[in-house]
């Protein structure tokens, strides 16, 4: 088909060439292309013409035609002629290029011949490539088969090599196990031996192999030799722990932990020997630590300062001595029975190192028991922490700690139980409770739980003893002998001072803890001392002395409670109310003592309304003696009141407050008197005898400046 097209194209090109040679008549070839008018016209529909004209208004060519006034048919004919001319010019251009087209035709024919030869050649190549592809597929299958065989052989070689490596016993390993010293190299050799023993025991296929029958006896001999050798080595290290003045922690950390793999080896391959080593370590450390704590406790006991006995109670009379009671210690040595004082420092020094007994003994120092208690438990905490961590690291188990410390716990209990049963120091017991609380927090921060049960047990044993001693103080107040306690002295009673110091101590110790049970006990103690102090006050013959006695005791109690902290709580508020009410009573008693007539008149007559009862109206004769009496001796009376207050009250500031209150009350009474006189007919006659309010105010300010 392509050949026919090419031939036809060639023939046409030849004809064009011949015509060109003989003169080409383009008009004859193309024909008459004249445009004729269509003489006949049919009815033409003008529908839509208006719309088309509107659309053509914007066309530049149409606008030019319409503006020139030419007829459309003439213009169309001109366009047709132009097109014909362009067409003829184009045909002439093609004829001029006819030689080039003929040459192109020849080239295409030559290319077609060449491409036909190439098609034949490529067909042959395709057949050969098909044959090669078949060969490649065969080679690929062979290669995959060889690769699978190689992989299987490598796997077999790897397993066989591992088997041989795991089961053979190198001569060097035998030499190290049998003749070598226990060192780092020995540890590495033990690890290799352990792997071989595990390999033999774990793999069932190995147990059925003939190679094992040759190797197994040798492995067993090496296992027994290694166990025997490391057992002797560890026992020698444990014996070193028993030597006097040995630093156990250093020996554990720098020596034993280096050989902790020995314990792992024994646990896996020599269980019985491991249990022997474990038992030997427990026995050694139990005895060593028990001896250390026993020696430390004996040294601490020499430093103990006895604070309180069963007779050192708040409500017990100071001069009382029992027939079999011990001689009373000097008061300066027993000042801590009821007052906290410097003993509170033990809480602030809770994490300080434990006492070194021989240094304290050389300095002839003595300490309250809570100081020794803190040191003992500080040593226990540090020792237990170190031992617990070592046991977990070295033996891989925590339970061994409790077996080791059964001895030290027993030694501490043998010491502490008798001390606790003979302890009558309530403040010391509360300090020990707080110490245990802080020690529990310390162990919690360390994340070491080994002392949890022991510290809980000590805390549980301290609370009942504290309650018993506290109740003894409470009973001493409730059952106090009033006659033996009473002293003819209005100054603060020593029982009340004991109570104030005792209560302030526990308020201070409870600030950061908010122990509700302790607050309840302090309230019970407060109620008991309230009753006792009122009973003692009633033994004074005069009401004024009773009130002075109560004010002195209440004021002293408030002052002591304030020293414990800025906020004494409900107890301080209670005593402040009592002080306020008794101060008012004393002021009245004091004023009645010096101005009884004036006060009686003001209270009974000054408030009466004379208009409602003219017969009982106040007269000048009735008030004149009062005015003259007051004017003649009011300064002297104030001086006497000042002296009376100074001698009656031990606290100068409290006395000045009371004096100021008395003078203020006196001023109020006198003001009411002067107001009453102003209402009397002819009362102005007494103005010259009246003392001016400014004079009394001046006197009050003068006494106020004395402090």
XYZ file of C-alpha atoms in Angstrom:
707
model
C 0.000 0.000 0.000
C 2.845 2.299 0.865
C 4.592 1.372 -2.392
C 1.489 2.292 -4.409
C 1.211 5.659 -2.651
C 4.837 6.421 -3.263
C 4.539 5.501 -6.977
C 1.431 7.609 -7.368
C 3.157 10.522 -5.743
C 6.123 10.065 -8.062
C 3.907 9.948 -11.173
C 2.137 13.114 -10.115
C 5.431 14.841 -9.559
C 6.521 13.731 -13.072
C 3.420 15.174 -14.634
C 3.973 18.451 -12.853
C 7.491 18.508 -14.159
C 6.412 17.897 -17.767
C 3.819 20.628 -17.634
C 6.423 23.017 -16.371
C 8.669 22.167 -19.299
C 5.938 22.759 -21.939
C 4.448 25.879 -20.293
C 1.958 25.519 -17.518
C -1.499 27.086 -18.022
C -2.665 27.689 -14.537
C -5.996 29.062 -15.690
C -6.742 25.977 -17.747
C -5.669 23.690 -14.924
C -7.657 25.442 -12.225
C -10.710 26.365 -14.294
C -12.944 29.373 -14.241
C -13.370 30.496 -10.684
C -15.379 33.639 -11.544
C -17.974 34.619 -8.994
C -21.437 35.003 -10.541
C -24.327 36.777 -9.059
C -27.310 34.754 -8.206
C -29.929 36.347 -10.472
C -32.674 34.344 -9.018
C -33.539 35.040 -5.458
C -35.875 33.256 -3.204
C -37.774 34.662 -0.280
C -35.279 35.196 2.459
C -36.310 35.266 6.122
C -35.107 38.350 7.972
C -35.748 36.854 11.388
C -32.819 37.523 13.667
C -31.284 40.000 11.300
C -31.502 42.850 13.791
C -29.648 40.834 16.423
C -26.887 39.882 13.957
C -26.494 43.517 12.889
C -26.151 44.588 16.536
C -23.486 41.931 17.105
C -21.556 43.080 13.980
C -21.502 46.711 15.014
C -18.468 46.081 17.171
C -16.578 44.338 14.306
C -13.972 46.681 12.792
C -14.166 45.262 9.216
C -17.953 45.356 9.070
C -17.939 48.887 10.473
C -15.494 50.025 7.748
C -17.648 48.472 4.974
C -20.782 50.068 6.247
C -19.098 53.444 6.684
C -17.726 53.387 3.107
C -21.191 52.826 1.680
C -20.054 49.882 -0.562
C -22.420 47.095 -1.450
C -21.920 43.867 0.365
C -22.117 41.767 -2.785
C -19.375 43.817 -4.437
C -17.230 43.508 -1.386
C -17.759 39.754 -1.261
C -16.753 39.448 -4.899
C -13.541 41.360 -4.201
C -12.757 39.003 -1.328
C -13.372 35.977 -3.563
C -10.977 37.282 -6.195
C -8.305 37.889 -3.556
C -8.661 34.337 -2.330
C -8.326 32.992 -5.861
C -5.176 34.975 -6.415
C -3.670 33.694 -3.169
C -4.548 30.117 -4.151
C -2.870 30.449 -7.556
C 0.236 31.929 -5.931
C 0.383 28.992 -3.547
C 0.103 26.435 -6.410
C 2.925 28.116 -8.273
C 5.107 27.832 -5.135
C 4.436 24.090 -4.944
C 5.303 23.653 -8.683
C 8.586 25.465 -8.183
C 9.484 22.955 -5.419
C 8.560 19.874 -7.553
C 12.215 18.840 -8.040
C 12.786 18.844 -4.331
C 9.671 16.739 -3.795
C 10.857 14.204 -6.413
C 14.222 14.003 -4.617
C 12.419 13.524 -1.330
C 10.405 10.708 -2.891
C 13.592 8.919 -3.999
C 15.106 9.251 -0.547
C 11.973 7.818 1.079
C 12.075 4.860 -1.316
C 15.745 4.193 -0.404
C 14.930 4.414 3.330
C 12.069 1.995 2.877
C 14.451 -0.529 1.300
C 16.957 -0.130 4.133
C 14.241 -0.479 6.779
C 13.056 -3.681 5.102
C 16.582 -5.139 5.445
C 16.730 -4.029 9.081
C 13.381 -5.709 9.753
C 14.772 -8.971 8.453
C 17.933 -8.617 10.562
C 15.967 -7.782 13.757
C 13.695 -10.757 13.227
C 16.775 -12.969 13.316
C 17.999 -11.242 16.468
C 14.606 -11.791 18.136
C 14.801 -15.508 17.529
C 18.336 -15.656 18.953
C 17.287 -13.592 22.051
C 14.420 -16.007 22.697
C 16.912 -18.842 22.755
C 19.243 -16.902 25.122
C 16.302 -16.142 27.516
C 15.586 -19.843 27.836
C 19.226 -20.479 28.692
C 19.216 -17.680 31.299
C 16.132 -19.167 33.004
C 17.836 -22.510 33.251
C 20.956 -20.864 34.731
C 18.791 -18.915 37.236
C 17.169 -22.091 38.488
C 20.559 -23.718 38.911
C 21.847 -20.631 40.762
C 18.894 -20.649 43.194
C 19.442 -24.302 43.900
C 23.141 -23.730 44.564
C 22.323 -20.713 46.822
C 19.913 -22.798 48.917
C 22.513 -25.530 49.284
C 25.114 -22.946 50.325
C 22.749 -21.447 52.910
C 21.943 -24.832 54.377
C 25.620 -25.709 54.553
C 26.428 -22.411 56.269
C 23.656 -22.955 58.842
C 24.942 -26.431 59.455
C 28.497 -25.119 59.723
C 27.403 -22.391 62.200
C 25.508 -24.830 64.417
C 28.302 -27.339 64.254
C 30.902 -24.669 65.062
C 28.803 -23.405 68.009
C 28.285 -26.941 69.217
C 31.996 -27.659 69.010
C 32.836 -24.344 70.714
C 30.305 -24.903 73.522
C 31.169 -28.526 74.201
C 34.946 -28.638 73.979
C 37.029 -27.982 77.085
C 40.093 -25.903 76.177
C 43.281 -26.801 78.028
C 43.739 -23.195 79.113
C 40.368 -23.215 80.867
C 41.345 -26.380 82.724
C 44.617 -24.804 83.840
C 42.886 -21.645 85.116
C 40.139 -23.527 86.988
C 42.489 -26.048 88.569
C 45.680 -24.099 89.197
C 44.780 -20.404 88.761
C 44.206 -17.841 91.506
C 40.759 -16.382 92.067
C 40.933 -13.048 90.270
C 39.269 -11.265 87.355
C 40.580 -13.827 84.841
C 39.216 -16.586 87.035
C 35.810 -14.851 87.045
C 35.783 -14.763 83.224
C 36.746 -18.430 83.069
C 33.921 -19.249 85.497
C 31.494 -17.513 83.166
C 32.725 -19.665 80.250
C 32.404 -22.819 82.359
C 28.902 -21.769 83.427
C 27.845 -21.352 79.785
C 29.156 -24.836 78.916
C 27.365 -26.411 81.876
C 24.114 -24.662 80.955
C 24.539 -25.746 77.306
C 24.952 -29.373 78.289
C 21.993 -29.319 80.658
C 19.554 -27.306 78.542
C 19.830 -28.834 75.038
C 18.206 -32.262 74.684
C 20.010 -32.903 71.392
C 23.352 -32.403 73.112
C 22.539 -35.010 75.777
C 22.139 -37.667 73.079
C 25.404 -36.814 71.292
C 28.443 -39.070 71.512
C 30.711 -36.060 72.042
C 29.018 -35.346 75.396
C 29.994 -38.757 76.724
C 33.642 -37.832 76.299
C 33.328 -34.262 77.663
C 30.748 -34.593 80.446
C 33.057 -36.221 83.034
C 35.640 -33.492 82.500
C 33.012 -30.738 82.905
C 31.779 -32.282 86.137
C 35.301 -32.424 87.528
C 35.857 -28.777 86.613
C 32.527 -27.790 88.228
C 33.395 -29.512 91.486
C 36.914 -28.054 91.478
C 35.619 -24.537 90.797
C 32.970 -24.797 93.534
C 35.518 -26.024 96.044
C 38.000 -23.317 95.177
C 35.587 -20.354 95.238
C 34.016 -21.631 98.464
C 37.385 -21.575 100.207
C 38.045 -18.115 98.761
C 34.743 -16.639 99.970
C 35.075 -18.220 103.403
C 38.467 -16.569 103.825
C 36.934 -13.196 102.942
C 34.127 -13.758 105.437
C 36.654 -14.590 108.146
C 38.259 -11.197 107.472
C 34.946 -9.558 108.414
C 35.290 -10.898 111.964
C 38.622 -9.274 112.617
C 38.475 -6.434 115.155
C 38.428 -2.851 113.874
C 37.570 -4.010 110.355
C 35.691 -1.477 108.271
C 32.914 -3.718 107.065
C 31.518 -1.347 104.448
C 34.901 -0.842 102.772
C 35.579 -4.584 102.716
C 32.156 -5.227 101.210
C 32.399 -2.561 98.542
C 36.041 -2.889 97.512
C 36.529 -6.651 97.876
C 33.400 -8.776 98.046
C 31.433 -6.984 95.333
C 34.296 -7.593 92.881
C 33.619 -11.324 93.247
C 29.827 -11.285 93.297
C 29.752 -13.532 90.209
C 31.034 -16.326 92.459
C 27.699 -16.173 94.299
C 25.787 -16.325 91.020
C 27.884 -19.324 89.904
C 27.282 -21.144 93.174
C 23.563 -20.381 93.068
C 23.301 -21.934 89.577
C 25.755 -24.832 89.769
C 26.298 -25.509 93.472
C 23.072 -24.850 95.359
C 24.133 -26.641 98.535
C 27.450 -24.808 98.682
C 25.631 -21.535 98.003
C 23.347 -22.167 100.972
C 26.434 -22.858 103.105
C 28.031 -19.574 101.986
C 24.772 -17.739 102.602
C 24.430 -19.214 106.075
C 28.071 -18.421 106.850
C 27.621 -14.782 105.788
C 24.411 -14.426 107.800
C 26.043 -15.909 110.886
C 29.147 -13.743 110.496
C 27.330 -10.461 109.963
C 24.759 -11.251 112.630
C 27.468 -11.732 115.237
C 29.652 -8.851 114.035
C 26.837 -6.296 113.901
C 25.328 -7.505 117.157
C 28.700 -7.058 118.864
C 29.132 -3.602 117.349
C 25.707 -2.412 118.490
C 26.146 -3.942 121.940
C 29.460 -2.133 122.400
C 27.997 1.124 121.109
C 24.994 0.880 123.432
C 27.212 0.171 126.435
C 29.267 3.259 125.602
C 26.132 5.378 125.188
C 24.714 4.288 128.540
C 27.668 5.947 130.265
C 26.636 9.267 128.709
C 22.998 9.168 129.827
C 21.633 12.042 131.911
C 18.598 11.107 133.986
C 15.937 13.759 133.574
C 12.846 12.590 135.454
C 11.734 9.978 137.950
C 8.291 8.689 138.887
C 8.044 11.515 141.461
C 8.763 14.337 139.003
C 5.139 15.243 138.299
C 3.429 18.600 137.865
C 1.187 18.264 140.902
C 3.714 16.728 143.305
C 4.935 18.971 146.139
C 8.584 19.943 145.707
C 9.646 19.179 149.249
C 8.126 15.690 149.284
C 10.606 12.809 149.422
C 9.601 9.185 149.685
C 11.176 6.813 152.138
C 12.814 4.864 149.345
C 13.102 7.639 146.794
C 16.502 8.591 145.530
C 18.155 11.769 146.647
C 16.855 14.742 144.713
C 19.201 16.038 142.069
C 20.022 19.741 141.965
C 17.240 21.761 140.353
C 19.491 22.912 137.514
C 19.912 19.276 136.431
C 16.159 18.711 136.515
C 15.063 21.892 134.787
C 14.298 19.907 131.632
C 11.614 17.804 133.349
C 8.860 20.268 132.425
C 10.558 22.734 130.047
C 11.647 21.898 126.505
C 14.470 24.441 126.398
C 17.469 23.489 124.296
C 16.261 19.916 123.895
C 14.345 20.980 120.788
C 17.688 21.205 118.942
C 17.694 17.428 118.579
C 14.927 17.738 115.947
C 16.903 20.308 113.965
C 20.021 18.086 114.141
C 18.123 14.955 113.159
C 20.428 14.038 110.268
C 23.715 14.837 112.002
C 26.266 12.005 112.411
C 25.868 9.721 115.416
C 27.692 10.526 118.640
C 31.207 9.183 119.089
C 31.025 7.936 122.701
C 34.687 8.041 123.693
C 34.995 11.682 122.573
C 31.912 12.699 124.573
C 33.093 10.691 127.565
C 36.493 12.323 127.443
C 34.757 15.699 127.601
C 32.615 14.525 130.566
C 29.451 15.297 128.629
C 26.046 13.912 129.585
C 22.985 13.858 127.359
C 19.228 13.347 127.777
C 18.166 9.945 126.564
C 16.565 11.264 123.346
C 20.054 12.356 122.177
C 21.375 8.839 122.703
C 18.204 7.424 121.122
C 18.756 9.518 117.972
C 22.424 8.510 117.722
C 21.610 4.819 118.153
C 18.930 4.886 115.462
C 21.044 7.054 113.170
C 23.736 4.376 113.333
C 21.083 1.705 112.776
C 19.704 3.493 109.706
C 23.093 3.991 108.086
C 24.233 0.436 108.821
C 20.939 -1.066 107.649
C 20.954 0.991 104.445
C 24.477 -0.114 103.566
C 23.794 -3.774 104.396
C 20.456 -3.855 102.580
C 21.977 -2.484 99.366
C 24.944 -4.863 99.620
C 22.758 -7.948 100.180
C 20.558 -7.051 97.227
C 23.597 -6.510 94.996
C 25.799 -9.369 96.206
C 23.274 -12.135 96.888
C 20.469 -10.873 94.684
C 17.882 -11.193 97.449
C 16.508 -8.819 100.096
C 15.266 -11.407 102.592
C 18.804 -12.144 103.773
C 18.878 -8.685 105.419
C 16.181 -9.576 107.938
C 18.018 -12.759 108.948
C 21.227 -10.774 109.479
C 19.564 -8.016 111.512
C 17.585 -10.319 113.757
C 20.578 -10.150 116.116
C 21.098 -6.346 116.098
C 17.334 -5.785 116.515
C 17.376 -8.105 119.516
C 20.355 -6.269 121.060
C 18.627 -2.906 120.633
C 15.387 -4.259 122.092
C 17.241 -5.656 125.125
C 18.548 -2.165 125.770
C 15.498 -0.108 124.830
C 12.697 -2.045 126.518
C 14.019 -1.604 130.093
C 14.853 2.046 129.395
C 11.347 2.656 128.075
C 9.646 0.932 130.999
C 11.602 3.164 133.429
C 11.206 6.395 131.470
C 9.078 9.069 133.182
C 10.194 11.939 130.943
C 7.111 12.907 128.928
C 8.963 15.508 126.900
C 11.738 13.037 126.127
C 9.170 10.445 125.014
C 7.516 12.947 122.671
C 10.919 13.920 121.283
C 11.636 10.250 120.595
C 8.286 9.945 118.807
C 9.210 12.913 116.628
C 12.688 11.445 116.004
C 11.163 8.182 114.805
C 8.841 10.141 112.512
C 11.789 11.983 110.928
C 13.768 8.742 110.604
C 10.853 7.176 108.752
C 10.873 10.123 106.343
C 14.635 9.761 105.837
C 14.335 6.051 105.020
C 11.436 6.816 102.693
C 13.556 9.375 100.816
C 16.323 6.790 100.560
C 13.734 4.307 99.217
C 14.991 1.665 101.617
C 12.066 -0.279 103.156
C 14.084 -2.617 105.402
C 13.415 -0.685 108.664
C 9.734 0.071 108.097
C 8.403 -2.638 110.405
C 11.040 -1.976 113.091
C 10.430 1.796 113.196
C 6.677 1.197 113.294
C 7.167 -1.166 116.241
C 9.250 1.406 118.153
C 6.689 4.124 117.430
C 3.858 1.890 118.638
C 5.749 1.122 121.860
C 6.471 4.828 122.542
C 2.883 6.090 122.379
C 1.427 3.944 125.210
C 4.342 4.850 127.468
C 3.877 8.537 126.686
C 0.159 8.251 127.437
C 0.892 6.566 130.760
C 3.413 9.237 131.833
C 1.141 12.047 130.637
C -1.789 10.568 132.569
C 0.453 10.462 135.632
C 0.925 14.221 135.362
C -2.814 14.625 134.856
C -3.602 12.507 137.917
C -1.079 14.462 139.979
C -3.117 17.614 139.316
C -6.490 16.003 139.899
C -5.404 14.228 143.098
C -3.076 16.965 144.396
C -2.982 17.624 148.156
C -4.101 21.251 148.390
C -2.855 21.754 151.924
C 0.709 20.637 151.172
C 0.839 22.585 147.913
C -0.521 25.843 149.314
C 1.916 28.600 150.195
C 1.026 31.975 151.672
C 2.369 33.804 148.663
C 0.378 35.489 145.889
C 3.196 35.182 143.369
C 3.022 32.458 140.635
C 2.875 28.982 142.097
C 5.545 26.512 141.053
C 2.874 23.993 140.020
C 1.410 26.523 137.610
C 4.882 27.293 136.254
C 5.480 23.592 135.726
C 2.175 23.310 133.924
C 2.898 26.349 131.720
C 6.353 25.091 130.711
C 5.046 21.559 130.229
C 2.164 22.693 128.008
C 4.332 25.146 126.051
C 6.785 22.318 125.347
C 4.117 20.139 123.771
C 2.561 23.027 121.853
C 6.010 23.684 120.362
C 6.493 20.001 119.554
C 3.087 19.824 117.881
C 3.359 22.894 115.641
C 4.436 21.029 112.487
C 2.543 17.818 113.187
C -1.002 18.816 114.185
C -1.520 15.786 116.403
C -5.180 15.944 117.441
C -4.792 13.358 120.193
C -2.071 15.440 121.834
C -4.335 18.511 121.679
C -7.067 16.564 123.484
C -4.639 15.503 126.215
C -3.439 19.097 126.661
C -7.043 20.237 127.007
C -7.623 17.630 129.712
C -4.493 18.863 131.480
C -5.709 22.463 131.227
C -9.051 21.604 132.830
C -7.259 19.841 135.688
C -4.921 22.773 136.393
C -7.867 25.201 136.254
C -9.543 23.326 139.050
C -6.350 23.075 141.115
C -5.426 26.766 140.860
C -8.939 27.808 141.907
C -8.745 25.519 144.925
C -5.390 27.022 145.911
C -6.747 30.565 145.476
C -9.670 29.879 147.806
C -7.251 29.123 150.644
C -6.291 32.830 150.809
C -8.406 34.599 153.431
C -9.081 37.809 151.481
C -10.809 37.955 148.054
C -8.272 40.485 146.873
C -5.409 38.070 147.581
C -7.268 35.320 145.740
C -7.645 37.524 142.682
C -3.996 38.676 142.806
C -2.891 35.054 143.070
C -4.964 34.062 140.035
C -3.810 37.074 137.970
C -0.132 36.351 138.696
C -0.520 32.715 137.688
C -2.549 33.439 134.566
C -0.148 36.172 133.458
C 2.873 33.932 133.987
C 1.185 31.102 132.043
C 0.396 33.368 129.098
C 3.979 34.675 129.020
C 5.384 31.131 128.949
C 2.937 30.009 126.248
C 3.896 32.991 124.091
C 7.545 31.945 124.266
C 6.583 28.620 122.658
C 5.158 30.428 119.655
C 3.265 33.533 118.602
C 0.034 31.575 118.499
C -0.667 29.643 121.691
C -3.988 28.410 120.369
C -7.104 27.767 122.416
C -5.210 27.278 125.667
C -3.575 30.711 125.512
C -6.880 32.335 124.574
C -8.527 30.628 127.537
C -6.008 32.057 130.009
C -6.192 35.491 128.391
C -9.952 35.523 129.014
C -9.410 34.484 132.633
C -6.770 37.184 133.061
C -9.091 39.804 131.628
C -12.027 38.882 133.881
C -9.907 38.685 137.022
C -8.214 41.993 136.202
C -11.650 43.648 136.156
C -12.451 42.097 139.530
C -9.157 43.279 141.013
C -9.672 46.819 139.746
C -13.039 46.961 141.493
C -11.572 45.548 144.697
C -8.704 48.029 144.610
C -10.974 51.040 144.020
C -13.452 49.954 146.665
C -10.571 49.721 149.124
C -9.696 53.420 148.645
C -12.878 55.045 147.294
C -15.688 52.890 148.676
C -18.100 55.769 149.431
C -17.623 57.337 146.018
C -18.180 54.036 144.185
C -21.173 53.154 146.351
C -22.799 56.543 145.651
C -22.159 56.397 141.899
C -23.528 52.872 141.598
C -26.601 53.481 143.784
C -27.559 57.145 143.404
C -25.973 58.656 140.311
C -28.155 56.711 137.912
C -31.452 57.663 139.615
C -33.877 60.035 137.882
C -34.744 62.844 140.372
C -37.677 64.103 138.277
C -39.613 60.875 138.719
C -39.050 60.809 142.513
C -38.495 64.336 143.950
C -38.369 63.072 147.523
C -35.169 61.076 146.723
C -33.463 63.841 144.827
C -29.746 64.243 145.452
C -28.748 67.187 147.690
C -25.548 69.154 148.089
C -25.199 67.903 151.627
C -25.134 64.348 150.280
C -22.346 64.863 147.730
C -20.259 67.545 149.451
C -18.448 65.078 151.813
C -17.620 62.870 148.818
C -16.166 65.765 146.851
C -14.053 67.074 149.728
C -12.873 63.562 150.686
C -11.802 62.829 147.122
C -10.096 66.203 146.726
C -8.119 65.786 149.919
C -6.629 62.358 149.347
C -6.979 61.240 145.731
C -3.267 61.597 144.939
C -2.285 59.761 148.111
C -4.723 56.986 147.265
C -3.248 56.618 143.781
C 0.257 56.356 145.268
C -0.949 53.663 147.663
C -2.570 51.778 144.789
C 0.677 51.994 142.822
C 2.698 50.588 145.729
C 0.116 47.883 146.324
C 0.218 46.808 142.675
C 4.032 46.807 142.532
C 4.268 44.560 145.590
C 1.380 42.313 144.510
C 2.299 41.493 140.924
C 5.517 39.824 139.886
C 5.224 41.032 136.292
C 5.866 44.793 136.239
C 4.212 45.273 132.850
C 1.128 43.419 133.971
C 1.006 45.563 137.133
C 1.221 48.762 135.124
C -1.605 47.609 132.875
C -3.724 46.926 135.936
C -2.854 50.319 137.469
C -3.753 52.069 134.242
C -7.047 50.180 134.115
C -7.762 51.127 137.757
C -7.045 54.786 137.149
C -9.167 54.792 134.036
C -12.048 53.216 135.949
C -11.570 55.747 138.759
C -11.775 58.551 136.209
C -15.053 57.131 134.907
C -16.535 56.990 138.430
C -15.432 60.543 139.190
C -16.795 61.801 135.854
C -20.184 60.321 136.681
C -20.007 62.095 140.080
C -19.295 65.481 138.476
C -22.096 64.944 135.959
C -24.437 64.225 138.853
C -23.370 67.424 140.696
C -24.105 69.517 137.639
C -27.726 68.368 137.791
C -28.162 69.434 141.472
C -29.635 72.857 142.218
C -26.826 74.966 143.602
C -24.268 72.367 142.680
C -22.011 75.036 141.206
C -21.069 75.979 144.767
C -18.940 72.809 144.868
C -16.937 73.662 141.768
C -14.042 75.070 143.798
C -13.711 71.736 145.641
C -13.946 69.548 142.512
C -10.744 68.137 141.050
C -10.525 68.892 137.363
C -10.613 66.022 134.882
C -7.405 67.385 133.347
C -5.606 67.003 136.690
C -6.649 63.361 136.964
C -5.653 62.727 133.334
C -2.259 64.295 134.003
C -1.748 61.967 136.975
C -2.752 58.947 134.884
C -0.243 59.930 132.179
C 2.464 60.399 134.807
C 2.070 56.839 136.045
C 1.782 55.533 132.506
C 5.255 56.925 131.710
C 6.895 54.922 134.472
C 7.248 51.915 132.168
